[in-house]
mmCIF file of C-alpha atoms in Angstrom:
data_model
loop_
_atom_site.group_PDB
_atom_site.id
_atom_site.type_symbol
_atom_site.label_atom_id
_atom_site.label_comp_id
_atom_site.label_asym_id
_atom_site.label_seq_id
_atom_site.Cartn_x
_atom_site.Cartn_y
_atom_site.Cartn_z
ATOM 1 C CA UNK A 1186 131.950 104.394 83.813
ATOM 2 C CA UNK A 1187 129.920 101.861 84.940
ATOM 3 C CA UNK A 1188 130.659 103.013 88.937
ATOM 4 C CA UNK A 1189 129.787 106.353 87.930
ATOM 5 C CA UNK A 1190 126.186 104.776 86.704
ATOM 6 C CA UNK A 1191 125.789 103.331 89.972
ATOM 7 C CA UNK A 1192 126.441 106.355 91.813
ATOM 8 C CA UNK A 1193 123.973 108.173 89.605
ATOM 9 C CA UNK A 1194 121.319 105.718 89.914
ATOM 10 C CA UNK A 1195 121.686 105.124 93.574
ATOM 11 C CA UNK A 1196 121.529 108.598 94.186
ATOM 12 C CA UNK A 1197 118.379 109.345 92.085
ATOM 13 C CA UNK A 1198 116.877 106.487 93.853
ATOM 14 C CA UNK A 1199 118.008 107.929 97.253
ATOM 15 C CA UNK A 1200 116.324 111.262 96.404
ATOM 16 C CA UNK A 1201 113.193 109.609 95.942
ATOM 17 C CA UNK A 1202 113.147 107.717 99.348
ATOM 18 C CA UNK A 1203 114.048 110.615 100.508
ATOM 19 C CA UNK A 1204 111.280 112.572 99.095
ATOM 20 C CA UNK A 1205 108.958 109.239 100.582
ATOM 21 C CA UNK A 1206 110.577 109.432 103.587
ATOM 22 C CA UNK A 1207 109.908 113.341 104.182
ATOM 23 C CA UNK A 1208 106.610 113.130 103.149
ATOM 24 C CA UNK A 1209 105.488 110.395 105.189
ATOM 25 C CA UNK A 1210 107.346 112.615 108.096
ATOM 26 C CA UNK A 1211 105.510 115.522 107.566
ATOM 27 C CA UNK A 1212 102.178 113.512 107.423
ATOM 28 C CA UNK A 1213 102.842 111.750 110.640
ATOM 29 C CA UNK A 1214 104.489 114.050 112.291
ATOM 30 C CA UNK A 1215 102.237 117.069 111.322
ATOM 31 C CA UNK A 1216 98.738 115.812 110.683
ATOM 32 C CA UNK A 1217 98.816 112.640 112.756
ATOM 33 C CA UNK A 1218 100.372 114.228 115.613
ATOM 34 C CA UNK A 1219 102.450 111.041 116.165
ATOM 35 C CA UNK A 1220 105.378 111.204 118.542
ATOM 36 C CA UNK A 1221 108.551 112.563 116.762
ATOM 37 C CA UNK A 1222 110.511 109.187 117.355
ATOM 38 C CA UNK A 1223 107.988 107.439 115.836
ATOM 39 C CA UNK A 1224 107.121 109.844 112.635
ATOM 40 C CA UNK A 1225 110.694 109.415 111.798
ATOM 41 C CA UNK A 1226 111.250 105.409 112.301
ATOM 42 C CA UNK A 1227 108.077 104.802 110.743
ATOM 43 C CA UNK A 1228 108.730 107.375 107.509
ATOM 44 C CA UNK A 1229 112.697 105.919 107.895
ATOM 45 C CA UNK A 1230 110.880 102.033 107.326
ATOM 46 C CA UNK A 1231 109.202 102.750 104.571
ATOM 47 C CA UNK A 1232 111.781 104.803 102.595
ATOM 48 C CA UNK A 1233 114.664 101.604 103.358
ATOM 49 C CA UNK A 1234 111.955 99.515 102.192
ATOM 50 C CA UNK A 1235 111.552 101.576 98.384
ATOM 51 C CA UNK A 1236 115.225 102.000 98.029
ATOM 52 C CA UNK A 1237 116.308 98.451 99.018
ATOM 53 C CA UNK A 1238 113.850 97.104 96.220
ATOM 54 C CA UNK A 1239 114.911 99.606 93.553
ATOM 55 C CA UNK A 1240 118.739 99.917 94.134
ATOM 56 C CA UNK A 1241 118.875 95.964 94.193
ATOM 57 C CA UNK A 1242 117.227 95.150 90.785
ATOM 58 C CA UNK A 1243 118.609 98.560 88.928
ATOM 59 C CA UNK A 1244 121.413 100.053 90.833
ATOM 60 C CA UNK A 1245 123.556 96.457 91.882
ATOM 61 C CA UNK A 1246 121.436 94.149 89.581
ATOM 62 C CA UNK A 1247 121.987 91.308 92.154
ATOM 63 C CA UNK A 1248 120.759 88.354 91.900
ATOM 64 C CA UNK A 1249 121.323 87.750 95.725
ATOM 65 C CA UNK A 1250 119.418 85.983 97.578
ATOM 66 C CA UNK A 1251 116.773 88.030 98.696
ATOM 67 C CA UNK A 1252 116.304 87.300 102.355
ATOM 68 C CA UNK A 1253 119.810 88.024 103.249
ATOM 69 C CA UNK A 1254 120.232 90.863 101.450
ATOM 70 C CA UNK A 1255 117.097 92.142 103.280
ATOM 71 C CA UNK A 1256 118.896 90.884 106.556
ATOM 72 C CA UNK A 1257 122.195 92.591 105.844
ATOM 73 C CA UNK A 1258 120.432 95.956 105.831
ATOM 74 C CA UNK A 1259 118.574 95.264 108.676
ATOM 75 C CA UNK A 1260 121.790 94.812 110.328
ATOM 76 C CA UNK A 1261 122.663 98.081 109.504
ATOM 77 C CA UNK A 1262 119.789 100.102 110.250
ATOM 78 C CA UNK A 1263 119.979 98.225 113.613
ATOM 79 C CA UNK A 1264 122.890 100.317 113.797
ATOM 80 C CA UNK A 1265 122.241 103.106 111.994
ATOM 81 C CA UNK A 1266 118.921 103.459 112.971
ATOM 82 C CA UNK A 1267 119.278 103.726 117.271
ATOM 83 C CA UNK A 1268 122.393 106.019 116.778
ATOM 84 C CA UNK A 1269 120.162 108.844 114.223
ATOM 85 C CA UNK A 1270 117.511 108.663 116.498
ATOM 86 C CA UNK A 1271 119.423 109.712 119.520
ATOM 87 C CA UNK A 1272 121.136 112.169 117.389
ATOM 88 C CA UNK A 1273 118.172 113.195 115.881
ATOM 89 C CA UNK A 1274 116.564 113.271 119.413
ATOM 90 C CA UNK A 1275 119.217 115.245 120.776
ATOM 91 C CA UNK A 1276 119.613 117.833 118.396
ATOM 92 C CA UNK A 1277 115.755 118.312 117.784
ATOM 93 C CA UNK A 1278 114.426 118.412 120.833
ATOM 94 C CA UNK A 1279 117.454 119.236 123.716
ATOM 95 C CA UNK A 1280 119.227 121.566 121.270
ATOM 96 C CA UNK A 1281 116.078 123.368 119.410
ATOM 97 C CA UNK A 1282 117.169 122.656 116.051
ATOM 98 C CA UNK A 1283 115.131 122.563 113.425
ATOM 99 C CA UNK A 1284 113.438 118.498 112.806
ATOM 100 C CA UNK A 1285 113.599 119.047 109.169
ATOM 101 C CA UNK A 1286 116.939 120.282 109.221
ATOM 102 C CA UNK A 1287 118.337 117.399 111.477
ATOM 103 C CA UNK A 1288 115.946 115.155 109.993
ATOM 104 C CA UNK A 1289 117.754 115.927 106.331
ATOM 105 C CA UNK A 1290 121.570 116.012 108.577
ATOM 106 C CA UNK A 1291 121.074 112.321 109.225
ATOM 107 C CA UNK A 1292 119.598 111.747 105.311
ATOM 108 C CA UNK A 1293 122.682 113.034 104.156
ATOM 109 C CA UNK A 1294 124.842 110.384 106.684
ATOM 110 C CA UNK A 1295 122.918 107.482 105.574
ATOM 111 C CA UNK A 1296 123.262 108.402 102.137
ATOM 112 C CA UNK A 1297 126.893 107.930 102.058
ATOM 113 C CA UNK A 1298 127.254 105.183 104.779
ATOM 114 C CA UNK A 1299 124.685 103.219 102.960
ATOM 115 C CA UNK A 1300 125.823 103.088 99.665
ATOM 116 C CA UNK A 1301 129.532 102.224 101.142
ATOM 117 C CA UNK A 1302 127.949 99.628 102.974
ATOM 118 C CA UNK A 1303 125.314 97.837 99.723
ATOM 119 C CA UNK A 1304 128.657 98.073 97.585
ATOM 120 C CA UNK A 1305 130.848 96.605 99.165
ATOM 121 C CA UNK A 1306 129.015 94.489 101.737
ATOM 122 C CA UNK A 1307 125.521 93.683 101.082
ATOM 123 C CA UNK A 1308 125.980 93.262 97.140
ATOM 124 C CA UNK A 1309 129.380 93.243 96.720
ATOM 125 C CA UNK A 1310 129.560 89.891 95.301
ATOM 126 C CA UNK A 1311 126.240 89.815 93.441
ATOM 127 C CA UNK A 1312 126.893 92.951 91.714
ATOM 128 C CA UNK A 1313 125.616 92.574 87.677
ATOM 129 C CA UNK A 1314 124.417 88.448 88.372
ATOM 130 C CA UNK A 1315 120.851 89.455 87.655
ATOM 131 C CA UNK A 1316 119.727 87.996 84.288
ATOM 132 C CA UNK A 1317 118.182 90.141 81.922
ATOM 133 C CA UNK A 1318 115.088 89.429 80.366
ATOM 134 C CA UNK A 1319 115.230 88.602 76.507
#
């Protein structure tokens, strides 16, 4: 029961990065005018940024030090990150599909990879060591 919580909450939080991240998209990419590559890194930052903070205090309750936790993400959006924006580069603009559609394609992938990876790597060992407040 208490995997199925973290699955719920992870994915509520991941619906509302994912609600930051497509909004900051659409603002960049539509009203700015920015380059596509940089609408979506940029809107990509901020939404890693909001669900980093929230899954690690509510979703993992880790007690992990911060700055490496931070670090092991960053290690795999340097992954994750260069490899969805070729794909997303590729399939937008060479293949005509749709940015929002593609743009919600490589959501869904980091989604799954990303909880994998905070489970088992990033908090795997911190999981529940954050103290609760009396």
């Amino acid at each position: 029961m208490k995997e199925f919580s973290r699955v719920v909450k992870f994915t509520l939080f991941s619906i509302s990065a994912g609600l930051i991240q497509i909004a900051a998209f659409a603002l960049l990419n539509e009203l700015l005018h920015l380059p596509y590559w940089l609408s979506y890194l940029t809107a990509l930052v901020l939404s890693v940024l909001w669900n980093f903070t929230l899954n690690r205090k509510f979703t993992f309750k880790s007690a992990a030090n911060v700055p490496v936790a931070m670090l092991k993400v960053a290690c795999y959006y340097a992954v994750f990150t260069p490899l969805s924006t070729l794909l997303e580069h590729h399939l937008a603009a060479n293949l005509g599909w749709n940015e929002y559609l593609v743009t919600g394609i490589n959501m869904l992938l980091n989604f799954a990879t990303e909880f994998l990876y905070q489970r088992f790597f990033v908090f795997g060992r911190s999981i529940d060591t954050a103290k609760k407040k009396p």
